[in-house]
């Protein structure tokens, strides 16, 4: 078997003469240059890997953004489709509030007129009667006393046999339930002439006093409730729903109630 020397020629010559200098690692072929190349390749690999990862992250986030945008567009479209129902619900609630306000603004004319008719003395003749829920609805025909107080009131005009009878009438009207004050607009004596048929005057012969009395119901909140409803339904706004009758069958109170004279 033949021995083979695997050393390079430079190392062989170094072994022959130990005094000759040996070449350094830097001077040998394949020294630091290979490490530089390997380092550069490693940097290139790291850069490519970072670029790929960044690209994947960008693509992933772009896809997420597209999905969120599509979901947002679908939600906006759905909201636009449901908007008419929401508007209808709002209008329904507003009209319901208007109806409730009108219902709370009712004044029990039937009970009030019944109580007043029971309180009238037998010697009093009523020629006219007018009721309203506020001074603003009284119109130009109301007395100055009526226009000074904004609350439901009933105006009575007629005659009786004497001035003490007028005072008695006011006292009895003041005891009616719900009445807070009774104001006398006028009480004067005028010459009474019988009718053409020759029948006597309703309040007797001579000069019976005629009176004009205003009965106020200031504890009722009808005026305030009507003012709120009037502000809610302004000119140019959408008209409120027509109030339905109450469960008891009574119609909603009208701004004014006028009845003819009753003896």
Coordinates of C-alpha atoms in Angstrom, one line a residue, residues 32-254:
X32 CA -11.9 35.4 5.2
X33 CA -13.4 36.0 1.8
X34 CA -15.5 33.0 2.2
X35 CA -16.9 34.2 5.5
X36 CA -17.7 37.6 3.9
X37 CA -19.6 35.9 1.1
X38 CA -21.5 33.7 3.6
X39 CA -22.4 36.8 5.7
X40 CA -23.6 38.6 2.7
X41 CA -25.7 35.7 1.6
X42 CA -27.2 35.4 5.2
X43 CA -28.1 39.1 5.1
X44 CA -29.8 38.6 1.7
X45 CA -31.7 35.7 3.0
X46 CA -32.8 37.6 6.1
X47 CA -33.9 40.6 3.9
X48 CA -35.8 38.4 1.6
X49 CA -37.5 36.6 4.5
X50 CA -38.4 40.0 6.1
X51 CA -39.8 41.2 2.7
X52 CA -41.9 38.1 2.3
X53 CA -43.2 38.3 5.9
X54 CA -44.0 42.0 5.5
X55 CA -45.8 41.3 2.2
X56 CA -47.8 38.5 3.7
X57 CA -48.8 40.8 6.6
X58 CA -49.8 43.6 4.2
X59 CA -51.9 41.2 2.1
X60 CA -53.6 39.8 5.3
X61 CA -54.5 43.2 6.6
X62 CA -55.6 44.3 3.2
X63 CA -58.0 41.3 3.0
X64 CA -59.2 42.1 6.5
X65 CA -59.8 45.7 5.5
X66 CA -61.8 44.6 2.5
X67 CA -63.9 42.3 4.6
X68 CA -64.6 45.0 7.1
X69 CA -65.5 47.5 4.3
X70 CA -67.9 45.0 2.8
X71 CA -69.5 44.4 6.1
X72 CA -69.8 48.1 6.7
X73 CA -71.4 48.7 3.3
X74 CA -73.9 45.9 4.0
X75 CA -74.7 47.4 7.4
X76 CA -75.2 50.9 5.9
X77 CA -77.4 49.4 3.2
X78 CA -79.5 47.5 5.8
X79 CA -79.8 50.7 7.9
X80 CA -81.0 52.6 4.9
X81 CA -83.6 49.9 4.2
X82 CA -84.9 50.1 7.8
X83 CA -84.9 53.9 8.0
X84 CA -88.5 54.3 6.9
X85 CA -89.6 51.9 9.7
X86 CA -87.6 54.0 12.2
X87 CA -89.2 57.2 10.9
X88 CA -92.6 55.7 11.1
X89 CA -92.0 54.6 14.7
X90 CA -90.9 58.2 15.6
X91 CA -94.0 59.7 14.0
X92 CA -96.2 57.2 15.8
X93 CA -94.6 58.0 19.1
X94 CA -95.0 61.8 18.5
X95 CA -98.7 61.4 17.6
X96 CA -99.3 59.1 20.6
X97 CA -97.8 61.9 22.8
X98 CA -100.1 64.4 21.1
X99 CA -103.1 62.3 21.7
X100 CA -102.2 61.8 25.3
X101 CA -101.7 65.5 25.8
X102 CA -105.1 66.2 24.2
X103 CA -106.7 63.6 26.5
X104 CA -105.2 65.2 29.5
X105 CA -106.5 68.6 28.3
X106 CA -110.1 67.4 28.5
X107 CA -112.4 69.4 30.8
X108 CA -115.5 67.7 32.2
X109 CA -118.1 70.1 30.9
X110 CA -121.0 67.7 31.6
X111 CA -120.3 67.5 35.3
X112 CA -119.5 71.2 35.7
X113 CA -122.7 72.3 33.9
X114 CA -124.7 69.8 36.0
X115 CA -123.3 71.1 39.2
X116 CA -123.9 74.7 38.2
X117 CA -127.5 74.0 37.2
X118 CA -128.1 72.5 40.6
X119 CA -126.6 75.5 42.3
X120 CA -128.7 78.1 40.5
X121 CA -131.5 79.6 42.7
X122 CA -135.1 79.3 41.4
X123 CA -135.4 83.0 41.1
X124 CA -132.5 83.4 38.6
X125 CA -133.0 83.5 34.9
X126 CA -130.0 82.7 32.7
X127 CA -130.2 84.3 29.3
X128 CA -126.8 83.2 27.9
X129 CA -124.0 80.8 29.0
X130 CA -120.6 80.5 27.5
X131 CA -117.7 78.2 28.5
X132 CA -114.1 78.0 27.3
X133 CA -110.9 76.4 28.5
X134 CA -108.7 79.5 28.3
X135 CA -108.6 83.2 27.9
X136 CA -107.1 82.8 24.4
X137 CA -110.1 80.8 23.2
X138 CA -112.6 83.2 24.6
X139 CA -112.3 85.5 21.6
X140 CA -113.2 89.2 21.4
X141 CA -116.6 88.7 23.0
X142 CA -115.3 87.8 26.5
X143 CA -115.3 90.2 29.4
X144 CA -112.2 91.9 30.8
X145 CA -112.4 89.7 33.9
X146 CA -112.4 86.6 31.7
X147 CA -109.4 87.6 29.6
X148 CA -107.4 88.4 32.7
X149 CA -107.2 84.7 33.9
X150 CA -106.2 81.9 31.6
X151 CA -108.1 78.9 33.0
X152 CA -111.4 77.2 32.2
X153 CA -114.3 79.4 33.0
X154 CA -118.1 79.7 32.4
X155 CA -119.8 83.0 31.9
X156 CA -123.3 83.4 33.0
X157 CA -125.6 86.3 32.0
X158 CA -129.1 86.8 33.0
X159 CA -131.3 88.5 35.6
X160 CA -132.8 88.0 39.0
X161 CA -135.3 89.8 41.2
X162 CA -132.9 91.8 43.4
X163 CA -129.3 92.6 44.1
X164 CA -129.3 90.4 47.2
X165 CA -130.4 87.6 44.9
X166 CA -127.3 88.2 42.8
X167 CA -125.1 87.9 45.9
X168 CA -126.8 84.7 46.8
X169 CA -126.2 83.4 43.3
X170 CA -122.5 84.1 43.6
X171 CA -122.3 82.5 47.0
X172 CA -123.9 79.3 45.7
X173 CA -121.8 79.2 42.6
X174 CA -118.7 79.5 44.8
X175 CA -119.6 76.3 46.6
X176 CA -119.7 74.2 43.4
X177 CA -117.0 71.6 43.3
X178 CA -113.9 72.7 41.3
X179 CA -114.8 76.4 41.4
X180 CA -112.0 78.6 42.7
X181 CA -113.5 82.0 42.3
X182 CA -116.7 83.7 41.1
X183 CA -116.2 87.2 39.6
X184 CA -119.0 89.7 39.0
X185 CA -118.5 91.6 35.7
X186 CA -121.6 93.7 36.1
X187 CA -124.9 93.9 38.0
X188 CA -127.2 96.7 37.0
X189 CA -130.8 97.5 36.9
X190 CA -132.5 98.2 33.6
X191 CA -136.1 98.8 32.7
X192 CA -137.6 95.5 31.7
X193 CA -140.4 95.5 29.1
X194 CA -142.7 92.5 28.7
X195 CA -142.8 90.6 25.4
X196 CA -145.1 91.5 22.6
X197 CA -147.7 88.9 23.7
X198 CA -148.2 90.7 26.9
X199 CA -146.5 88.0 29.1
X200 CA -144.6 89.3 32.1
X201 CA -140.8 89.6 32.0
X202 CA -138.9 86.6 33.2
X203 CA -137.5 88.3 36.4
X204 CA -140.7 90.2 37.3
X205 CA -141.9 93.7 36.8
X206 CA -140.1 96.8 37.5
X207 CA -136.3 97.0 37.1
X208 CA -134.8 93.7 38.0
X209 CA -131.0 93.6 38.0
X210 CA -129.2 92.0 35.2
X211 CA -125.9 90.3 36.0
X212 CA -122.8 89.0 34.2
X213 CA -120.9 86.4 36.3
X214 CA -117.7 84.5 35.5
X215 CA -117.1 81.2 37.2
X216 CA -113.4 80.1 37.2
X217 CA -112.0 76.6 37.5
X218 CA -108.3 77.5 38.1
X219 CA -107.2 74.1 39.4
X220 CA -107.8 72.5 36.0
X221 CA -104.7 72.0 34.0
X222 CA -106.5 72.2 30.7
X223 CA -104.9 75.5 29.7
X224 CA -101.4 74.3 30.3
X225 CA -101.9 71.1 28.4
X226 CA -103.5 72.8 25.5
X227 CA -100.6 75.3 25.3
X228 CA -98.1 72.4 25.2
X229 CA -100.1 70.7 22.4
X230 CA -100.3 74.0 20.5
X231 CA -96.5 74.4 20.7
X232 CA -96.0 70.8 19.6
X233 CA -98.2 71.4 16.5
X234 CA -96.9 74.6 15.0
X235 CA -97.8 76.0 11.6
X236 CA -95.8 74.2 9.0
X237 CA -95.2 71.1 11.1
X238 CA -96.8 67.8 10.4
X239 CA -100.3 67.6 11.7
X240 CA -100.8 65.5 14.8
X241 CA -103.1 62.5 14.7
X242 CA -106.8 63.2 15.4
X243 CA -107.5 62.3 19.0
X244 CA -109.6 59.2 19.4
X245 CA -112.5 59.2 21.9
X246 CA -111.8 58.2 25.4
X247 CA -112.6 54.7 26.7
X248 CA -115.6 56.0 28.6
X249 CA -117.2 57.1 25.3
X250 CA -116.9 60.9 26.0
X251 CA -115.6 63.1 23.3
X252 CA -112.5 65.2 23.8
X253 CA -113.1 68.7 25.2
X254 CA -113.7 71.4 22.6

